[in-house]
Coordinates of C-alpha atoms in Angstrom, one line a residue:
M1 CA -8.9 -73.5 -79.4
P2 CA -10.7 -70.2 -80.2
Y3 CA -8.8 -67.0 -80.5
I4 CA -9.8 -64.0 -78.4
S5 CA -8.9 -60.4 -78.9
T6 CA -6.5 -58.5 -76.7
P7 CA -6.7 -54.8 -75.8
P8 CA -6.0 -52.7 -78.8
S9 CA -2.6 -51.0 -79.0
S10 CA -3.8 -48.7 -81.8
R11 CA -7.1 -48.1 -83.6
S12 CA -7.9 -51.7 -84.3
P13 CA -8.2 -54.5 -81.6
S14 CA -6.0 -57.4 -82.5
L15 CA -6.6 -61.1 -82.0
S16 CA -4.3 -63.5 -80.1
P17 CA -4.6 -66.7 -78.1
V18 CA -4.8 -66.3 -74.3
S19 CA -5.4 -68.5 -71.3
T20 CA -9.0 -69.2 -70.4
Q21 CA -8.3 -69.9 -66.7
A22 CA -10.7 -67.9 -64.4
T23 CA -9.1 -66.0 -61.6
S24 CA -12.3 -65.0 -59.7
P25 CA -12.3 -65.8 -56.0
A26 CA -14.7 -68.4 -54.7
S27 CA -18.1 -67.1 -53.8
S28 CA -21.6 -68.4 -53.1
C29 CA -23.0 -67.5 -56.5
S30 CA -20.9 -64.9 -58.2
S31 CA -17.6 -66.6 -59.1
I32 CA -17.0 -67.7 -62.7
S33 CA -16.2 -71.3 -62.5
Q34 CA -14.1 -73.5 -64.9
R35 CA -17.4 -75.1 -65.9
D36 CA -18.8 -71.7 -66.9
L37 CA -15.7 -71.1 -69.0
D38 CA -16.0 -74.5 -70.7
N39 CA -19.6 -73.6 -71.6
D40 CA -18.4 -70.2 -72.9
L41 CA -15.9 -72.0 -75.2
L42 CA -18.7 -74.2 -76.5
S43 CA -20.9 -71.1 -77.2
L44 CA -18.0 -69.6 -79.2
S45 CA -17.8 -72.2 -81.9
I46 CA -15.3 -72.5 -84.7
D47 CA -16.9 -69.5 -86.5
S48 CA -15.7 -67.2 -83.7
L49 CA -12.9 -66.2 -86.1
S50 CA -15.4 -64.8 -88.6
F51 CA -16.3 -61.1 -88.5
E52 CA -19.6 -59.3 -88.7
T53 CA -20.2 -56.6 -91.2
R54 CA -23.6 -55.4 -90.0
D55 CA -24.3 -53.0 -87.1
Y56 CA -25.8 -54.5 -83.9
I57 CA -27.1 -53.4 -80.5
L58 CA -25.6 -55.6 -77.7
V59 CA -28.1 -56.5 -75.0
I60 CA -26.5 -57.9 -71.9
G61 CA -28.9 -60.0 -69.9
G62 CA -31.2 -59.9 -72.9
L63 CA -33.2 -63.0 -72.1
G64 CA -34.6 -61.8 -68.7
F65 CA -38.0 -60.2 -68.2
I66 CA -37.1 -56.6 -69.3
G67 CA -34.2 -57.6 -71.5
S68 CA -36.3 -60.0 -73.6
H69 CA -39.0 -57.3 -74.2
T70 CA -36.3 -54.8 -75.1
A71 CA -34.6 -57.2 -77.6
L72 CA -38.0 -57.8 -79.2
E73 CA -38.7 -54.1 -79.6
L74 CA -35.3 -53.5 -81.1
L75 CA -35.9 -56.3 -83.6
K76 CA -39.3 -54.9 -84.4
D77 CA -37.7 -51.5 -85.0
G78 CA -35.4 -53.1 -87.6
Q79 CA -32.2 -53.3 -85.6
N80 CA -29.8 -56.3 -85.5
V81 CA -29.4 -57.6 -81.9
V82 CA -26.8 -59.7 -80.2
V83 CA -27.7 -61.0 -76.7
V84 CA -25.2 -62.1 -74.0
D85 CA -26.9 -64.0 -71.2
N86 CA -25.6 -66.6 -68.7
M87 CA -29.1 -68.1 -68.1
S88 CA -28.8 -67.7 -64.4
N89 CA -32.3 -66.2 -64.2
S90 CA -33.7 -66.9 -67.6
F91 CA -34.3 -69.7 -70.1
E92 CA -33.0 -70.3 -73.6
S93 CA -36.6 -70.7 -74.8
A94 CA -36.9 -66.9 -74.4
F95 CA -34.5 -66.5 -77.3
T96 CA -36.6 -68.7 -79.5
N97 CA -39.8 -66.9 -78.5
I98 CA -38.3 -63.4 -79.2
H99 CA -37.2 -64.5 -82.6
R100 CA -40.6 -66.0 -83.4
L101 CA -42.4 -62.9 -82.4
A102 CA -40.0 -60.7 -84.3
K103 CA -40.5 -62.8 -87.5
K104 CA -44.2 -62.7 -87.1
H105 CA -44.1 -58.9 -86.8
H106 CA -42.0 -58.4 -89.9
V107 CA -44.0 -61.0 -92.0
S108 CA -47.2 -59.1 -91.2
R109 CA -45.5 -55.9 -92.6
G110 CA -43.7 -57.5 -95.5
T111 CA -40.3 -56.6 -94.1
A112 CA -37.2 -58.6 -93.5
C113 CA -36.5 -59.6 -89.9
P114 CA -33.2 -58.3 -88.6
D115 CA -30.4 -60.6 -87.5
F116 CA -30.6 -62.0 -83.9
K117 CA -27.7 -63.7 -82.2
L118 CA -27.1 -65.3 -78.7
H119 CA -23.9 -65.8 -76.8
K120 CA -24.5 -68.0 -73.7
L121 CA -21.9 -66.7 -71.2
D122 CA -21.5 -64.6 -68.2
Y123 CA -20.8 -61.0 -69.1
R124 CA -17.8 -61.0 -66.7
S125 CA -16.3 -64.0 -68.5
P126 CA -12.9 -63.4 -70.2
M127 CA -14.5 -64.7 -73.3
M128 CA -16.4 -61.5 -73.7
R129 CA -13.4 -60.1 -75.4
S130 CA -13.7 -62.8 -78.0
V131 CA -17.4 -61.9 -78.5
L132 CA -16.6 -58.2 -79.0
G133 CA -13.7 -59.1 -81.3
R134 CA -16.2 -60.6 -83.8
Y135 CA -17.7 -57.2 -84.3
V136 CA -14.5 -55.2 -85.0
V137 CA -14.8 -53.0 -88.1
Q138 CA -12.6 -54.5 -90.8
D139 CA -13.4 -52.1 -93.6
P140 CA -10.5 -49.6 -93.7
A141 CA -12.8 -46.9 -95.0
R142 CA -15.0 -47.2 -91.9
S143 CA -12.4 -48.2 -89.3
A144 CA -10.8 -44.7 -89.4
T145 CA -13.9 -43.3 -87.6
R146 CA -15.2 -46.3 -85.6
L147 CA -13.8 -49.5 -84.2
S148 CA -16.9 -51.7 -83.7
H149 CA -20.1 -52.7 -85.5
I150 CA -21.7 -52.6 -82.0
T151 CA -23.3 -49.2 -82.0
G152 CA -24.9 -49.4 -78.5
V153 CA -25.0 -51.5 -75.4
I154 CA -27.9 -52.0 -73.0
H155 CA -26.8 -53.5 -69.7
F156 CA -29.4 -55.5 -67.8
A157 CA -27.2 -58.2 -66.1
A158 CA -27.5 -57.2 -62.5
Y159 CA -28.8 -59.1 -59.4
K160 CA -32.0 -57.4 -58.3
S161 CA -33.5 -58.7 -55.1
V162 CA -33.6 -56.2 -52.2
S163 CA -34.0 -58.9 -49.6
E164 CA -31.3 -61.2 -51.1
S165 CA -28.9 -58.3 -51.3
T166 CA -29.0 -57.8 -47.5
E167 CA -28.1 -61.5 -47.0
R168 CA -25.4 -61.7 -49.7
P169 CA -24.0 -58.1 -50.2
L170 CA -20.6 -59.2 -51.5
D171 CA -22.2 -61.1 -54.4
Y172 CA -24.2 -58.0 -55.3
Y173 CA -21.2 -55.7 -55.2
L174 CA -19.1 -58.2 -57.2
N175 CA -21.6 -58.7 -60.0
N176 CA -23.4 -55.3 -60.1
V177 CA -20.5 -52.9 -59.5
A178 CA -17.1 -54.7 -60.1
G179 CA -18.6 -56.5 -63.1
M180 CA -19.8 -53.3 -64.6
I181 CA -16.4 -51.6 -64.2
E182 CA -14.7 -54.4 -66.0
L183 CA -17.3 -54.2 -68.8
L184 CA -16.7 -50.5 -69.2
V185 CA -13.0 -51.0 -69.6
L186 CA -13.6 -53.7 -72.2
L187 CA -16.1 -51.6 -74.1
G188 CA -13.7 -48.7 -74.1
D189 CA -11.0 -50.9 -75.6
F190 CA -13.3 -51.5 -78.6
G191 CA -14.5 -47.9 -78.9
I192 CA -18.1 -48.8 -77.9
K193 CA -19.3 -45.7 -75.9
N194 CA -23.1 -45.5 -76.3
F195 CA -24.1 -47.2 -73.0
V196 CA -27.6 -47.6 -71.5
F197 CA -27.6 -48.7 -67.9
S198 CA -30.5 -50.4 -66.2
S199 CA -30.9 -48.4 -63.0
S200 CA -33.7 -48.2 -60.4
A201 CA -35.8 -45.8 -58.4
T202 CA -34.2 -47.3 -55.3
V203 CA -31.3 -44.8 -55.9
Y204 CA -33.5 -42.0 -54.6
G205 CA -33.3 -43.5 -51.1
S206 CA -35.4 -41.6 -48.5
V207 CA -36.4 -38.9 -51.0
L208 CA -39.1 -41.4 -52.2
S209 CA -40.9 -41.0 -48.8
E210 CA -40.6 -37.2 -48.5
G211 CA -43.8 -35.3 -49.1
G212 CA -45.6 -37.9 -51.1
A213 CA -44.8 -36.2 -54.5
P214 CA -43.3 -37.7 -57.6
V215 CA -39.5 -37.7 -57.5
G216 CA -37.5 -36.0 -60.2
E217 CA -34.1 -36.8 -61.6
E218 CA -32.6 -33.6 -60.2
Q219 CA -33.2 -35.0 -56.7
L220 CA -30.2 -37.2 -57.3
V221 CA -27.2 -35.9 -59.1
H222 CA -23.6 -37.2 -59.1
H223 CA -21.7 -34.0 -59.8
E224 CA -22.4 -30.5 -58.6
T225 CA -24.6 -28.7 -61.1
G226 CA -25.7 -25.1 -60.3
T227 CA -27.5 -25.2 -57.0
L228 CA -27.7 -29.1 -57.0
T229 CA -25.4 -30.9 -54.6
P230 CA -24.4 -34.5 -55.3
G231 CA -25.3 -37.3 -52.9
I232 CA -28.3 -39.0 -51.5
K233 CA -29.4 -40.3 -48.1
G234 CA -31.5 -43.2 -46.9
L235 CA -30.4 -45.9 -49.2
T236 CA -31.9 -48.9 -47.5
S237 CA -30.3 -52.0 -49.1
P238 CA -27.1 -53.2 -50.7
Y239 CA -29.0 -53.6 -54.0
G240 CA -29.9 -49.9 -53.9
R241 CA -26.4 -49.0 -53.1
T242 CA -25.0 -51.0 -56.0
K243 CA -27.2 -49.0 -58.4
Y244 CA -26.2 -45.7 -56.8
F245 CA -22.5 -46.6 -56.9
S246 CA -22.8 -47.8 -60.5
E247 CA -24.5 -44.5 -61.5
A248 CA -21.8 -42.5 -59.7
I249 CA -19.0 -44.4 -61.5
L250 CA -20.8 -43.9 -64.9
A251 CA -21.1 -40.2 -64.2
D252 CA -17.4 -40.1 -63.4
V253 CA -16.4 -41.9 -66.6
A254 CA -18.5 -39.5 -68.7
A255 CA -17.0 -36.5 -67.0
A256 CA -13.5 -37.8 -67.6
D257 CA -14.2 -38.7 -71.2
P258 CA -17.1 -36.8 -72.7
S259 CA -16.9 -38.9 -75.9
W260 CA -19.0 -41.5 -74.0
R261 CA -22.8 -41.2 -74.1
I262 CA -24.1 -42.9 -70.9
T263 CA -27.8 -43.1 -70.1
A264 CA -29.1 -44.3 -66.7
L265 CA -32.7 -45.3 -66.9
R266 CA -34.3 -45.3 -63.4
Y267 CA -37.1 -47.9 -63.5
F268 CA -40.0 -47.7 -61.3
N269 CA -42.1 -50.9 -61.2
P270 CA -42.2 -52.9 -64.5
V271 CA -45.2 -55.2 -64.8
G272 CA -47.3 -56.9 -67.5
C273 CA -46.0 -58.7 -70.5
E274 CA -46.1 -58.8 -74.3
P275 CA -49.7 -59.8 -75.2
S276 CA -48.8 -63.2 -76.8
G277 CA -47.7 -64.5 -73.4
L278 CA -44.5 -65.9 -74.8
L279 CA -42.3 -63.5 -72.8
A280 CA -44.1 -63.6 -69.5
E281 CA -42.0 -63.0 -66.4
D282 CA -40.7 -66.5 -65.5
P283 CA -37.7 -66.1 -63.2
R284 CA -35.7 -69.2 -62.1
Q285 CA -35.3 -67.6 -58.7
K286 CA -38.0 -67.0 -56.1
P287 CA -40.0 -63.9 -57.1
T288 CA -40.4 -61.0 -54.6
N289 CA -42.1 -58.4 -56.8
L290 CA -45.9 -57.8 -56.4
F291 CA -47.2 -59.0 -59.8
P292 CA -45.3 -62.3 -60.1
V293 CA -46.3 -63.1 -56.5
V294 CA -49.9 -62.3 -57.2
C295 CA -49.6 -64.7 -60.2
Q296 CA -48.4 -67.4 -57.9
V297 CA -51.5 -67.0 -55.7
L298 CA -53.7 -67.2 -58.7
T299 CA -52.0 -70.4 -59.9
G300 CA -52.1 -72.0 -56.4
E301 CA -48.3 -72.0 -56.0
R302 CA -48.9 -69.7 -53.0
S303 CA -51.9 -69.8 -50.7
V304 CA -52.0 -66.2 -49.9
L305 CA -50.5 -62.8 -50.8
D306 CA -48.6 -61.1 -48.0
V307 CA -49.3 -57.3 -48.1
F308 CA -46.3 -55.8 -46.3
G309 CA -47.4 -52.7 -44.4
T310 CA -50.9 -51.3 -44.0
D311 CA -50.0 -48.2 -42.0
W312 CA -48.3 -46.2 -44.7
D313 CA -49.4 -42.6 -45.2
T314 CA -51.4 -43.4 -48.3
R315 CA -55.1 -43.4 -49.3
D316 CA -55.7 -47.0 -48.0
G317 CA -52.6 -47.6 -45.9
T318 CA -50.8 -49.9 -48.4
A319 CA -47.7 -48.8 -50.2
V320 CA -47.9 -46.7 -53.4
R321 CA -45.9 -47.7 -56.5
D322 CA -45.6 -46.4 -60.1
Y323 CA -46.4 -49.5 -62.2
I324 CA -45.2 -49.3 -65.8
H325 CA -46.0 -51.8 -68.5
V326 CA -42.8 -53.6 -69.6
V327 CA -43.5 -52.9 -73.3
D328 CA -43.6 -49.2 -72.6
L329 CA -40.4 -49.6 -70.6
A330 CA -38.7 -51.5 -73.4
Q331 CA -39.5 -48.7 -75.8
G332 CA -37.9 -46.3 -73.5
H333 CA -34.6 -48.0 -74.0
L334 CA -34.9 -47.5 -77.8
A335 CA -35.7 -43.9 -77.2
A336 CA -32.6 -43.6 -75.0
L337 CA -30.3 -45.1 -77.5
A338 CA -31.6 -42.9 -80.3
A339 CA -31.4 -39.7 -78.3
A340 CA -27.9 -40.3 -76.8
G341 CA -26.0 -39.1 -79.9
K342 CA -27.9 -35.8 -79.9
R343 CA -26.8 -34.8 -76.4
P344 CA -24.0 -32.2 -76.0
S345 CA -20.8 -33.3 -74.3
E346 CA -21.8 -31.6 -71.0
L347 CA -24.6 -34.1 -70.9
A348 CA -22.4 -37.1 -71.6
F349 CA -24.1 -38.8 -68.6
R350 CA -27.8 -38.3 -68.3
A351 CA -30.4 -40.0 -66.0
Y352 CA -34.1 -40.5 -66.8
N353 CA -37.0 -41.8 -64.9
L354 CA -39.1 -44.4 -66.7
G355 CA -42.5 -44.5 -65.1
T356 CA -46.1 -43.4 -65.7
G357 CA -46.1 -40.5 -63.3
S358 CA -49.1 -42.1 -61.5
G359 CA -49.2 -44.2 -58.4
F360 CA -51.4 -47.1 -57.3
T361 CA -51.6 -48.8 -53.9
V362 CA -51.0 -52.5 -53.4
A363 CA -54.7 -52.9 -52.5
E364 CA -55.6 -51.2 -55.8
V365 CA -53.4 -53.5 -57.8
V366 CA -54.9 -56.5 -56.1
S367 CA -58.4 -55.3 -57.0
C368 CA -57.3 -54.7 -60.6
M369 CA -55.9 -58.2 -60.9
E370 CA -59.1 -59.6 -59.3
R371 CA -61.2 -57.8 -62.0
A372 CA -58.9 -59.1 -64.8
A373 CA -59.1 -62.7 -63.5
S374 CA -62.6 -62.7 -62.2
R375 CA -61.2 -64.4 -59.1
T376 CA -60.6 -63.4 -55.5
I377 CA -57.0 -63.1 -54.3
K378 CA -56.6 -64.0 -50.7
T379 CA -54.4 -61.6 -48.8
N380 CA -52.6 -61.5 -45.4
L381 CA -51.8 -58.1 -43.8
A382 CA -48.2 -58.3 -42.7
P383 CA -45.7 -55.9 -41.1
R384 CA -43.5 -53.7 -43.2
R385 CA -40.3 -55.2 -44.7
V386 CA -36.9 -53.9 -43.9
G387 CA -35.9 -51.5 -46.7
D388 CA -39.4 -50.8 -48.0
V389 CA -40.7 -47.2 -48.6
G390 CA -44.3 -46.1 -48.7
F391 CA -44.4 -44.0 -51.8
C392 CA -42.5 -44.3 -55.1
V393 CA -43.8 -42.5 -58.1
A394 CA -41.8 -41.0 -61.0
A395 CA -41.8 -37.5 -62.4
T396 CA -41.5 -38.1 -66.1
D397 CA -41.2 -34.6 -67.7
R398 CA -37.5 -35.0 -68.6
A399 CA -38.0 -38.3 -70.4
T400 CA -41.0 -36.9 -72.3
Q401 CA -39.2 -33.7 -73.4
E402 CA -35.7 -35.1 -74.1
L403 CA -36.4 -38.7 -75.3
G404 CA -39.8 -38.0 -76.9
W405 CA -41.1 -41.0 -74.9
K406 CA -44.1 -41.5 -72.7
T407 CA -46.2 -44.5 -71.6
Q408 CA -49.1 -45.7 -73.6
L409 CA -50.5 -48.6 -71.5
S410 CA -52.6 -48.5 -68.3
L411 CA -52.6 -50.6 -65.1
D412 CA -55.7 -52.4 -66.5
D413 CA -53.6 -53.3 -69.6
C414 CA -50.9 -54.6 -67.3
A415 CA -53.4 -56.7 -65.4
A416 CA -55.2 -58.0 -68.5
D417 CA -51.9 -59.0 -70.3
T418 CA -50.6 -60.6 -67.1
W419 CA -53.8 -62.7 -66.7
R420 CA -53.8 -63.6 -70.4
C421 CA -50.2 -64.8 -70.2
L422 CA -51.0 -66.8 -67.1
C423 CA -53.9 -68.6 -68.7
L424 CA -51.8 -69.4 -71.8
S425 CA -49.1 -70.9 -69.6
G426 CA -51.5 -73.6 -68.5
K427 CA -50.7 -73.0 -64.8
V428 CA -54.2 -71.6 -63.9
P429 CA -56.4 -74.2 -62.2
I430 CA -59.8 -74.7 -63.8

């Protein structure tokens, strides 16, 4: 039976055997079953008692669409990476492909590929304590100033469908909010306090539709700052509320303990893929975002693309979104990790928009994909969906100035990479 660490009573977490019986209540999709725990035990093989001596970035949900691209960029940057993923919306082949691409990158430069590890388990599993226990600093000379060889955490493991969240809100609150709280407690036990949170532009609520101008981070704050008042209105889905509540909790944690450095990255619309096609978006669950649905039309999996809303106050009546290439987005996470330690304690919590600062309508995206594929995409004009907004574009000055980050790739790049990946997949009919 593997040993798993208990909460530290002093500077160093200790290791002791505990029960692996799950206590989560039954739920349609969010409970951690005994089968999950059995799989967790298998993933933590006999070498779980060994300790790492190198530093790592922990990427939770690191085999999903954004997580896999971020893991790759970290490896290319020379950082060791450990991924925790329960495979609920990803495939283990992503791990192999990330490693292959990272090795190819380093071979071309004559450099050594960093270490890359995978733990197949739910981030809410009790076995997470055993995982973190493997990275406890054992060197007495170093343990006086730090507890863990995990120097930063990027948290992607949230449910993300707006429509599904309205049907199963408790599952979303349990995984996205309650799970994150338990994770923060665990990280704090191990002294891991550089935390990057995968947030969303949905936290801006009705602000997104006011005035048709890019939205800035100061339009949502969680603590009173100067003339800025905390709070937001018009959150339209349980998914959006889980992101808002999570951010508020993170801001409270940082205010109570300024030794944390917590960064919330508010994504706009990640699209495209790494040019090789090996990390293309391939969710297990039914896609609802525009680009993967367009891809299904191009492959024949869907006969038509539903365009929801043609009466928005935009240049062609279809909704405007800020589409950011996923490689640019991934690099934003590296910039956030690097910049966190330079922030003063009064900015222990900081939010950043990750977008391009430019918006495109759904009709323009369809035209762009048609040019990339040299094919016609059949559309159906449909009513607005519950929870949708007509305009969602990022103001990006803060990220540029404080993170030293800005996007490099265009919507045409997004379309070209998406089409290339689709062709390489073998799904496109001749």
